[in-house]
Short mmCIF file of C-alpha atoms and ligand atoms in Angstrom, two decimals:
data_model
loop_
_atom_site.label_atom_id
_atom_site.label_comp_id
_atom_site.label_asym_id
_atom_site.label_seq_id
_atom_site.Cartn_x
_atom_site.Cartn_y
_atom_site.Cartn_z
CA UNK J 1 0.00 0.00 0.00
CA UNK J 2 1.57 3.34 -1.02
CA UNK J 3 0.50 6.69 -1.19
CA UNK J 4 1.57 8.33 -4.37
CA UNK J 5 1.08 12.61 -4.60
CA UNK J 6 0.54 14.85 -7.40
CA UNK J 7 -0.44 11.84 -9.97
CA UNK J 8 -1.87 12.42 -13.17
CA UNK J 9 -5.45 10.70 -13.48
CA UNK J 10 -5.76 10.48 -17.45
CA UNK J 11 -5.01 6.77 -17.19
CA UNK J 12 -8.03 6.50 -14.63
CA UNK J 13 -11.17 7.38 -16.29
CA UNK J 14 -12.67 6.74 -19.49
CA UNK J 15 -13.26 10.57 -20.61
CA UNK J 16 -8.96 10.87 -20.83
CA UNK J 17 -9.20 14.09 -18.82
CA UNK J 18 -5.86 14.95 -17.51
CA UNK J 19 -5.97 16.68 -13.95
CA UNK J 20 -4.28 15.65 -11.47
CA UNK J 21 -4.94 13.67 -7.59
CA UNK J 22 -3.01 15.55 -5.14
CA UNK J 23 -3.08 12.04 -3.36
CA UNK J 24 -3.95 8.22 -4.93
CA UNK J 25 -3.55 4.85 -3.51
CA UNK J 26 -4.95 1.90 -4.33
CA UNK J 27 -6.45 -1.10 -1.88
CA UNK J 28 -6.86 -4.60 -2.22
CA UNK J 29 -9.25 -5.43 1.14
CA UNK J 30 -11.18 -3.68 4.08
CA UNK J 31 -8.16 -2.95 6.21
CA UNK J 32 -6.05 -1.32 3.68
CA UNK J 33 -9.00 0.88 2.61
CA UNK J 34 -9.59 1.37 6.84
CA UNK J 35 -5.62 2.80 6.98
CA UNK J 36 -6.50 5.00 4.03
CA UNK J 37 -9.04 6.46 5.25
CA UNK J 38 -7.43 7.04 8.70
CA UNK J 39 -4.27 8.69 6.68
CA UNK J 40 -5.79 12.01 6.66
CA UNK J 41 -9.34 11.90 7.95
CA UNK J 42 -9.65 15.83 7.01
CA UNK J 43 -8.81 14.86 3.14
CA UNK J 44 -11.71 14.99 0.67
CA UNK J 45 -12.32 11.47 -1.13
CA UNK J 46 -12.75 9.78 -4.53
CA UNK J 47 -13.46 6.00 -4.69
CA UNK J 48 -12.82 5.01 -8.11
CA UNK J 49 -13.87 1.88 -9.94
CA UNK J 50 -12.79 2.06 -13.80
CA UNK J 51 -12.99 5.65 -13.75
CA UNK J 52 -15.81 5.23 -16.88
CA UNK J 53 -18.56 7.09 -15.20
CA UNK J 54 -16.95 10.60 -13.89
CA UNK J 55 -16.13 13.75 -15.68
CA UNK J 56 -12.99 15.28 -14.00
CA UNK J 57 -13.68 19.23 -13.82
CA UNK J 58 -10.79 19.84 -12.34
CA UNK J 59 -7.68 18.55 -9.82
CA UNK J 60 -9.03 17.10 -7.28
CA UNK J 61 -7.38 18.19 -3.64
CA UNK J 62 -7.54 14.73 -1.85
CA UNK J 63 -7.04 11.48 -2.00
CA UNK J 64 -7.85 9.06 -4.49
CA UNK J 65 -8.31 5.41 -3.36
CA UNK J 66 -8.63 3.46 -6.32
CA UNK J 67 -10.75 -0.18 -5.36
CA UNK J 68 -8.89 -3.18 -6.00
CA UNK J 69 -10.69 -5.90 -4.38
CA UNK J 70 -10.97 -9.18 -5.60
CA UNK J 71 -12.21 -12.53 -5.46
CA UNK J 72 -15.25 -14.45 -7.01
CA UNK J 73 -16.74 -17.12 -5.21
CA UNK J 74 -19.75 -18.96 -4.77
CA UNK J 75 -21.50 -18.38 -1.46
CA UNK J 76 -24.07 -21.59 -1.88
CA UNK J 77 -26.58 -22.56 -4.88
CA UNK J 78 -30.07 -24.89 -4.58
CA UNK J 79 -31.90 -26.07 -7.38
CA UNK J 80 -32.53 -22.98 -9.13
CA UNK J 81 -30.11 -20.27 -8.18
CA UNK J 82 -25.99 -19.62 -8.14
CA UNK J 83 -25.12 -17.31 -5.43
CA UNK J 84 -22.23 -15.20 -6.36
CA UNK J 85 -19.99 -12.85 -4.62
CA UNK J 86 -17.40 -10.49 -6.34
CA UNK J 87 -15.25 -8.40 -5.27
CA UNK J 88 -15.62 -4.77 -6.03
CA UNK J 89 -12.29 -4.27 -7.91
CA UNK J 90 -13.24 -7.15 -10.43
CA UNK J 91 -14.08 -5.49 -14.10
CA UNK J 92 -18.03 -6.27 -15.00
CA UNK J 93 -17.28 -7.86 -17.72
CA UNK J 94 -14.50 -9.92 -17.33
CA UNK J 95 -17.08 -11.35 -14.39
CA UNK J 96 -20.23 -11.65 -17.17
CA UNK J 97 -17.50 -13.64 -19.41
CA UNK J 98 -16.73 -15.70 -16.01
CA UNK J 99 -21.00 -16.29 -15.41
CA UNK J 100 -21.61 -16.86 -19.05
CA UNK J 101 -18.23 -20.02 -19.26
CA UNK J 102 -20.49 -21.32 -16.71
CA UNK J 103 -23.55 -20.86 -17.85
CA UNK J 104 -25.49 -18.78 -15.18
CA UNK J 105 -27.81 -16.60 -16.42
CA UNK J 106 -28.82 -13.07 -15.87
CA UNK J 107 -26.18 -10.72 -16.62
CA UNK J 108 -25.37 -11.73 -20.21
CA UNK J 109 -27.52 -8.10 -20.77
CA UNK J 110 -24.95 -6.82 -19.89
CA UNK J 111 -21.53 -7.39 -21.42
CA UNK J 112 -18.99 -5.07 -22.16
CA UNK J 113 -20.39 -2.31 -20.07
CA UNK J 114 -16.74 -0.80 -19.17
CA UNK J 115 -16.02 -0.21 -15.15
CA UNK J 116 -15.85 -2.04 -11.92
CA UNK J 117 -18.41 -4.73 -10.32
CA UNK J 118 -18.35 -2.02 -7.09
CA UNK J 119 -19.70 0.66 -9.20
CA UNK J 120 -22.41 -1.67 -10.68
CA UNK J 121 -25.18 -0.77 -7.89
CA UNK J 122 -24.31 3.07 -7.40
CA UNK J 123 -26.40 3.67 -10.64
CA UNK J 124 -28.12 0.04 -10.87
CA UNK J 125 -26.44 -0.52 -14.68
CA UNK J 126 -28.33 -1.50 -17.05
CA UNK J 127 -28.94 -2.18 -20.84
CA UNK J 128 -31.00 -4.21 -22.97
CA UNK J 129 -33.97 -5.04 -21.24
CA UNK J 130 -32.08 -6.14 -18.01
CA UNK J 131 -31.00 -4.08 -14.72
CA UNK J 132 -28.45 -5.31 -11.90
CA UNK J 133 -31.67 -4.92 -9.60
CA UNK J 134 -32.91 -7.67 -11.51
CA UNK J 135 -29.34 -10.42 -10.78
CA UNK J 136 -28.67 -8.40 -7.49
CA UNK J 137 -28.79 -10.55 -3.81
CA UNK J 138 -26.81 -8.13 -1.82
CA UNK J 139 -23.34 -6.15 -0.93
CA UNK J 140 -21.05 -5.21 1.64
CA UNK J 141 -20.14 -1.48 2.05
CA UNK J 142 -17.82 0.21 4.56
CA UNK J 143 -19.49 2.99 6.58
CA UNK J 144 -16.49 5.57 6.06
CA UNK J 145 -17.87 7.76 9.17
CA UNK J 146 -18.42 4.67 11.35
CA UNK J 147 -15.95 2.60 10.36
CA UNK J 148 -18.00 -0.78 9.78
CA UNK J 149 -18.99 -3.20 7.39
CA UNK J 150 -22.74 -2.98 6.63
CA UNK J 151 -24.66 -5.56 4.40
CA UNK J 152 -27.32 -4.35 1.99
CA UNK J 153 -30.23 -6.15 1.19
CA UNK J 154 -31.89 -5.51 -2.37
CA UNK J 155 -34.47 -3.18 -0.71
CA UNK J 156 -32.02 -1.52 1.09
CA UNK J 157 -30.62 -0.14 -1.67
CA UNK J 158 -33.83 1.82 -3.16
CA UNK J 159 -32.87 0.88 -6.83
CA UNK J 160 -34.67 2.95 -9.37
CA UNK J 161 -33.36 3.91 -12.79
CA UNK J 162 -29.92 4.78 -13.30
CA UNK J 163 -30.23 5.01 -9.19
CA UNK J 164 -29.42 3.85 -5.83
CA UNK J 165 -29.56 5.18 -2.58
CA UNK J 166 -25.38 5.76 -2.81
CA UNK J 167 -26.51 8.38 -5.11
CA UNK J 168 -28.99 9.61 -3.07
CA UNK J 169 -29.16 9.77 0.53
CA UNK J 170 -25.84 8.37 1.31
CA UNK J 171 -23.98 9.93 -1.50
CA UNK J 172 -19.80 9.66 -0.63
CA UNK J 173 -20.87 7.97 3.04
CA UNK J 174 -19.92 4.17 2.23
CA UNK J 175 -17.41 2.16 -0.08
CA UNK J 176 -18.93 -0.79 -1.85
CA UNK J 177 -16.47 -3.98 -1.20
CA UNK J 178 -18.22 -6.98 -2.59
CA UNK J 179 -21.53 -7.83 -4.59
CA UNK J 180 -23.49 -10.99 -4.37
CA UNK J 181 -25.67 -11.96 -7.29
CA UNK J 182 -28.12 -14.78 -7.75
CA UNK J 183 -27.85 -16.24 -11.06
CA UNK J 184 -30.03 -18.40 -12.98
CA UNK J 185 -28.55 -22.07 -12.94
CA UNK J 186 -31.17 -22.76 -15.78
CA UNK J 187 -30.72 -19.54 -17.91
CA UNK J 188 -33.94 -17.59 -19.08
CA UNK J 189 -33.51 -15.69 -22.27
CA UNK J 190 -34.48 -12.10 -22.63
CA UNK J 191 -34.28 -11.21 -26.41
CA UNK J 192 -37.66 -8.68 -25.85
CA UNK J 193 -34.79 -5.54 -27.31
CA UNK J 194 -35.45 -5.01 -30.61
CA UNK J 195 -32.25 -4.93 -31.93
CA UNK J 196 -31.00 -7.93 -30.04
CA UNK J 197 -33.55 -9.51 -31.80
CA UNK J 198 -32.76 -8.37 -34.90
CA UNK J 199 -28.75 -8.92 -34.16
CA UNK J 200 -29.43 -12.73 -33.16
CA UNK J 201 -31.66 -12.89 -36.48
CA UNK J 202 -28.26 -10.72 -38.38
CA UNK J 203 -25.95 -13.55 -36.89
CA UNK J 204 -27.74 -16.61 -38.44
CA UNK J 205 -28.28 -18.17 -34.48
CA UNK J 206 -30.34 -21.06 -34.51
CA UNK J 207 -30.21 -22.06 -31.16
CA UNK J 208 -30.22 -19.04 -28.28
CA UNK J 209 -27.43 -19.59 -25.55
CA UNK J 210 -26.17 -16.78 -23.02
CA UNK J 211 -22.88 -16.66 -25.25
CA UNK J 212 -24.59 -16.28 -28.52
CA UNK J 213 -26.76 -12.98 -26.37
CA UNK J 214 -23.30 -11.86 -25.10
CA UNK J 215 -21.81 -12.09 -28.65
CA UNK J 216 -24.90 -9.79 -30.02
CA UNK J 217 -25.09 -7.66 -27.37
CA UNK J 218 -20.97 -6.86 -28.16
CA UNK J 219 -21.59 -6.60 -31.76
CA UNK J 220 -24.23 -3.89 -31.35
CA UNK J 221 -22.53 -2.06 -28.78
CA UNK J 222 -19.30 -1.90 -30.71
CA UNK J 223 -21.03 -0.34 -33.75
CA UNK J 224 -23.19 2.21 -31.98
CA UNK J 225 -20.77 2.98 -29.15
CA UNK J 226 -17.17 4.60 -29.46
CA UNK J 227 -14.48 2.80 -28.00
CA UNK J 228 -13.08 4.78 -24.87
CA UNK J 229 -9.58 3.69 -25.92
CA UNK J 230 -9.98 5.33 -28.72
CA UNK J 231 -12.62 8.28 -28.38
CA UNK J 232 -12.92 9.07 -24.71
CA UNK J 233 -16.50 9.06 -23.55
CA UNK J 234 -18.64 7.87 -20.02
CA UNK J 235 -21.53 6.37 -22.53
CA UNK J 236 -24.82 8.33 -22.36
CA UNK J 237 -24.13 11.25 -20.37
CA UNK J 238 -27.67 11.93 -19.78
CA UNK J 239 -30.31 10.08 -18.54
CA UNK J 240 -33.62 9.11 -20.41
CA UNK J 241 -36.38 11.37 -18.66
CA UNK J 242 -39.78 10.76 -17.87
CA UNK J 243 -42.28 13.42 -18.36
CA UNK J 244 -46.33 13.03 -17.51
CA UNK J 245 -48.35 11.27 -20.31
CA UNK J 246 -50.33 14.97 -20.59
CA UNK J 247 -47.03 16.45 -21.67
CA UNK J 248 -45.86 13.83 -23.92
CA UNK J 249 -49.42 14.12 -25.85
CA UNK J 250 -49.01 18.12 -25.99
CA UNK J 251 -45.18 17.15 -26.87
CA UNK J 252 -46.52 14.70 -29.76
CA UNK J 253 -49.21 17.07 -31.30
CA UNK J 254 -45.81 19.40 -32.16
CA UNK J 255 -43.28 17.14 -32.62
CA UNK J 256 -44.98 13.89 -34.19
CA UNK J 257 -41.67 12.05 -34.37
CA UNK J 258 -40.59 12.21 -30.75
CA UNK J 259 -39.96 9.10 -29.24
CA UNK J 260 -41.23 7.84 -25.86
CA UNK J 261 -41.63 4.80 -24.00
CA UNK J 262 -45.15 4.16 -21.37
CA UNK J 263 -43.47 3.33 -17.96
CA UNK J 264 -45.80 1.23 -15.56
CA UNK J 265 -46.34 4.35 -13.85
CA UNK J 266 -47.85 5.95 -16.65
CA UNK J 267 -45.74 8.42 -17.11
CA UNK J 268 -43.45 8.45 -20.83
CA UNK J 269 -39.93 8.47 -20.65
CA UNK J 270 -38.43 9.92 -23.55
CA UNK J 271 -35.35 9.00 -25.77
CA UNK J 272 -33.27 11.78 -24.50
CA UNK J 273 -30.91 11.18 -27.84
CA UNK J 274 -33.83 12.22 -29.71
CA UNK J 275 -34.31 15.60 -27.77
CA UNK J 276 -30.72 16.19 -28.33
CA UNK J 277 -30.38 15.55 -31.91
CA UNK J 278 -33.38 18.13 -32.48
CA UNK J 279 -31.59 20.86 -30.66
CA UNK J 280 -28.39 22.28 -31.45
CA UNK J 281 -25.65 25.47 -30.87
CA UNK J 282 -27.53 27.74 -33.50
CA UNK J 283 -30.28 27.11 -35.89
CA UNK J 284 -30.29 24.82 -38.63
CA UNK J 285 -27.16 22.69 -36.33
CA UNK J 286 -27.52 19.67 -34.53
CA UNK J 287 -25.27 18.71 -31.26
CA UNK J 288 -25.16 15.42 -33.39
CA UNK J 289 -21.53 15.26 -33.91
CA UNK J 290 -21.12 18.56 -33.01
CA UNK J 291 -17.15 19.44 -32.28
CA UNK J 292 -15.80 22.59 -30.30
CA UNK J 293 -12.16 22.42 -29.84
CA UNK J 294 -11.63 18.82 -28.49
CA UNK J 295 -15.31 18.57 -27.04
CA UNK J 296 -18.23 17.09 -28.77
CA UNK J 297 -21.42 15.06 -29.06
CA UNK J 298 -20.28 11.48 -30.76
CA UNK J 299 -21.62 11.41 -34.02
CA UNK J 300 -23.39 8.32 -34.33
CA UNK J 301 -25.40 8.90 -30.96
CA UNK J 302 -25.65 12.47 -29.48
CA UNK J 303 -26.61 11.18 -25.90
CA UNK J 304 -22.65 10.41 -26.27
CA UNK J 305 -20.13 13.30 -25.20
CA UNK J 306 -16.73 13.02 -26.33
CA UNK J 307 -13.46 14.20 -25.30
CA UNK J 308 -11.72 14.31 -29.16
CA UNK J 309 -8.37 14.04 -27.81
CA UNK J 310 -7.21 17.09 -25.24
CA UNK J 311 -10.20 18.36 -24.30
CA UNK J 312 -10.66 19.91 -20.74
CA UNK J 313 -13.31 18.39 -18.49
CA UNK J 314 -14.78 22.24 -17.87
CA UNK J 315 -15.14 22.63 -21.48
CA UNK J 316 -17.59 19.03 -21.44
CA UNK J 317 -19.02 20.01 -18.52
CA UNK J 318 -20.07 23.47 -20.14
CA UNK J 319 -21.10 21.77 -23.20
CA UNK J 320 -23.57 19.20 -21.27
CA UNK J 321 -24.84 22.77 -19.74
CA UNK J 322 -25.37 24.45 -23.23
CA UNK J 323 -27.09 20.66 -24.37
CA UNK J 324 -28.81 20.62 -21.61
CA UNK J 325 -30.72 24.34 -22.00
CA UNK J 326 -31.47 23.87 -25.38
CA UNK J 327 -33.11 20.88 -24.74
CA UNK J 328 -35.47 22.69 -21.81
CA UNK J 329 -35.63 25.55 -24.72
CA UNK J 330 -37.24 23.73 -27.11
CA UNK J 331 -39.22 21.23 -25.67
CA UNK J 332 -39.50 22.53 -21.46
CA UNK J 333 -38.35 19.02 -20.48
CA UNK J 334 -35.12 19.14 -17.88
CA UNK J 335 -32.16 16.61 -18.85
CA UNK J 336 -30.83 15.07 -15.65
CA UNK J 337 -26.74 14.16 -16.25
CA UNK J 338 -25.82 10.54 -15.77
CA UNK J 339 -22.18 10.70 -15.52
CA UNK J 340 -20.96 12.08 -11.79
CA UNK J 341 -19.61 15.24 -11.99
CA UNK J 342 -16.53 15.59 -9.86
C1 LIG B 401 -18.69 3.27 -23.68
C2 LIG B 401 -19.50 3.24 -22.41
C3 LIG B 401 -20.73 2.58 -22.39
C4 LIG B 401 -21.50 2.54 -21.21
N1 LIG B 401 -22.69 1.86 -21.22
C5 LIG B 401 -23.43 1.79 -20.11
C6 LIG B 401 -24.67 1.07 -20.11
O1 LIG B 401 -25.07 0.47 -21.11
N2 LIG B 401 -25.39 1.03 -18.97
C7 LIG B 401 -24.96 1.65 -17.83
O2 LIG B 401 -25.67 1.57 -16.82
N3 LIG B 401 -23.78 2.34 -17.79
C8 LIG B 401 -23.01 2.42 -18.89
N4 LIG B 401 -21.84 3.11 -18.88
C9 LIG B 401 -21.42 3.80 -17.66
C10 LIG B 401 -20.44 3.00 -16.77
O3 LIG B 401 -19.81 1.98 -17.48
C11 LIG B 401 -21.15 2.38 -15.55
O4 LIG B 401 -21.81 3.36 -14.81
C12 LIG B 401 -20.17 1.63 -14.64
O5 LIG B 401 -20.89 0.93 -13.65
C13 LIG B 401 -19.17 2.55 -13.98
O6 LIG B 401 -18.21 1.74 -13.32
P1 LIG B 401 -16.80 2.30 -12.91
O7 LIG B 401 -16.14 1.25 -12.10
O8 LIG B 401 -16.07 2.77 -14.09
O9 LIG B 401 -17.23 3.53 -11.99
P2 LIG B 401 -16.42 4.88 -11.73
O10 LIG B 401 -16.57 5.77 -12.93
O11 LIG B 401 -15.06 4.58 -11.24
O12 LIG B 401 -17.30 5.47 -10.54
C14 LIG B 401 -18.62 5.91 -10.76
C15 LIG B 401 -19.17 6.48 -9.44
O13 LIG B 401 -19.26 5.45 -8.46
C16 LIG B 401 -18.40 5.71 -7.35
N5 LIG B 401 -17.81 4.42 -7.01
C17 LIG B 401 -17.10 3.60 -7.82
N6 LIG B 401 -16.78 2.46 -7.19
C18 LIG B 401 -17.28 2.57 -5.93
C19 LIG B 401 -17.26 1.74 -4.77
N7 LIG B 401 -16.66 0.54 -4.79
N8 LIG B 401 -17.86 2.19 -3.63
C20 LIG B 401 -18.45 3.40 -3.59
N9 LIG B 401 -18.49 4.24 -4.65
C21 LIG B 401 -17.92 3.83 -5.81
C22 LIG B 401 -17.40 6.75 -7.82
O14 LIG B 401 -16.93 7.55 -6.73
C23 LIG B 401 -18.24 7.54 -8.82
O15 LIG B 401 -19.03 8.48 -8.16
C24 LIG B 401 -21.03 3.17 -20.03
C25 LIG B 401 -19.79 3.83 -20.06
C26 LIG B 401 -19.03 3.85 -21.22
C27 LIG B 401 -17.68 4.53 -21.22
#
């Protein structure tokens, strides 16, 4: 365990912003992260997963504990279910590859979403018809106040959409250290998506199994998403929001193309890409692949911000802000950003 100053943190998140930790360590268990915390109890924090859901506005004057736990294991199973408990430093989806070798089902959804396993509940992941709510059993956090290990149940954690309650009411209070999942030991398929459907239709598979879901679910992402290694990006920045069905039909009587889903509440939730693509920096432009110095709005999905190559993470940050008031501009419906701003 060593605490390194003054580090660089462009190798650390997903956007390739370059400011710098004044402190960073990693840790590899509970006591190491306990003697962190104790090193300067004053400092401000950052737990960091994979460092693919933050926009870094600027250095950040503490100490950055990067989570390195490890470790998957199975807790017990009966006839139905594999219970599963990972570490919080293992990378999602290395551990879907690990479920799907095995042939547990459940989070096949959701390969190659980039980060850690700990940062899998802060914002309940999710893609293609499935959420971790949906695979979750429970997880072990460490109260940083307190100093303890607490155990989560799934109600505990107040899961909602793209939310948990360690975005909510204790936001920066505990650090996830493990996850247990319960995974299907007789896999059901979920193929309702659209285009998963259409991928699996695309890829000539006969028979469905939770590799040949995986292998769609990687081809579809890889052609609609940009590659952080190559384009920086956190994915959609925004998240999709849900407006009254009142407002959607005085919404749909202007704009006859807008796209919304009916949530079981009854409310619509709208395809915030959609919103954005309609709106732009001046009239007759679109934010869709829009480029301002090294910022921008990827081109094949506008939900996307990039960082081009050297862009700062004030200049995205101000560019989500400029997206984000056109949007209420045009059609008075208030974009809520995904990625945490730090
Ligand atoms: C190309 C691309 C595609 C994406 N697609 C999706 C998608 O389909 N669905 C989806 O839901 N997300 C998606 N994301 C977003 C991102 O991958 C997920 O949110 C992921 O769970 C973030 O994990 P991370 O380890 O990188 O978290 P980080 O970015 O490191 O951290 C995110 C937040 O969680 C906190 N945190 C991290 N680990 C812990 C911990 N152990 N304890 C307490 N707090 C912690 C951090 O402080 C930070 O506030 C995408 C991102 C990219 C770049």
């Amino acid at each position: 365990m060593q605490i390194q100053e003054n580090i660089s943190l462009k190798p650390y998140n997903s956007f390739g912003i370059d400011t710098k930790a004044k402190f960073f360590a990693n840790f590899r268990d509970t006591d190491e992260l306990s003697d962190l915390l104790s090193y300067n109890s004053k400092l401000d924090t950052l737990i960091l997963g994979g460092g693919s859901n933050i926009l870094l506005t600027k250095d950040f004057d503490g100490i950055v504990l990067k989570n390195e736990i490890s470790g998957i294991r199975v807790l017990h199973e009966d006839n139905e279910y594999v219970y599963v408990k990972t570490g919080a430093g293992e990378n999602w989806h290395n551990f879907v590859l690990y479920c799907i070798e095995r042939n547990w089902g459940g989070v096949e959804n959701l390969s190659l979403i980039p980060g850690n396993v700990g940062a899998s509940p802060m914002q309940n992941i999710g893609a293609y018809g499935v959420e971790l709510d949906d695979i979750f059993w429970d997880l072990q956090a460490y109260h940083i106040k307190e100093k303890k290990v607490v155990t989560f149940t799934r109600s505990d954690c107040e899961f909602g959409y793209r939310e948990s309650v360690f975005k909510k009411k204790f936001k920066g209070q505990f650090v996830i250290l493990d996850v247990t999942f319960q995974l299907r030991k007789k896999p059901r398929f979920n193929t309702s998506y659209g285009a998963l459907e259409h991928e699996l239709i695309r890829m000539g598979v006969k028979e469905l199994s939770l590799k040949a879901i995986s292998d769609a679910i990687i081809n579809i992402r890889s052609s609609k998403l940009p590659d952080p290694k190559t384009i920086g990006n956190a994915g959609s920045f925004f998240k999709n929001p849900s407006i009254s069905k009142e407002q959607y039909l005085m919404l749909k009587s202007s704009f006859e193309n807008i796209v919304g889903f009916e949530n079981i509440e009854g409310t619509v939730k709208l395809a915030a890409g959609w919103l954005i693509e309609q709106c732009g920096p001046s009239n007759g432009i679109s934010w869709k692949g829009f480029r301002r110095g090294d910022a921008g709005c990827y081109a094949k999905q506008a939900l996307v911000l990039v960082n081009y190559d050297n862009a700062k993470g004030k200049e995205l940050y101000d560019l989500s802000e400029e997206i984000l008031q056109s949007v209420k501009n045009k059609f008075g419906v208030t974009l809520e950003r995904e990625v945490n701003i730090i």
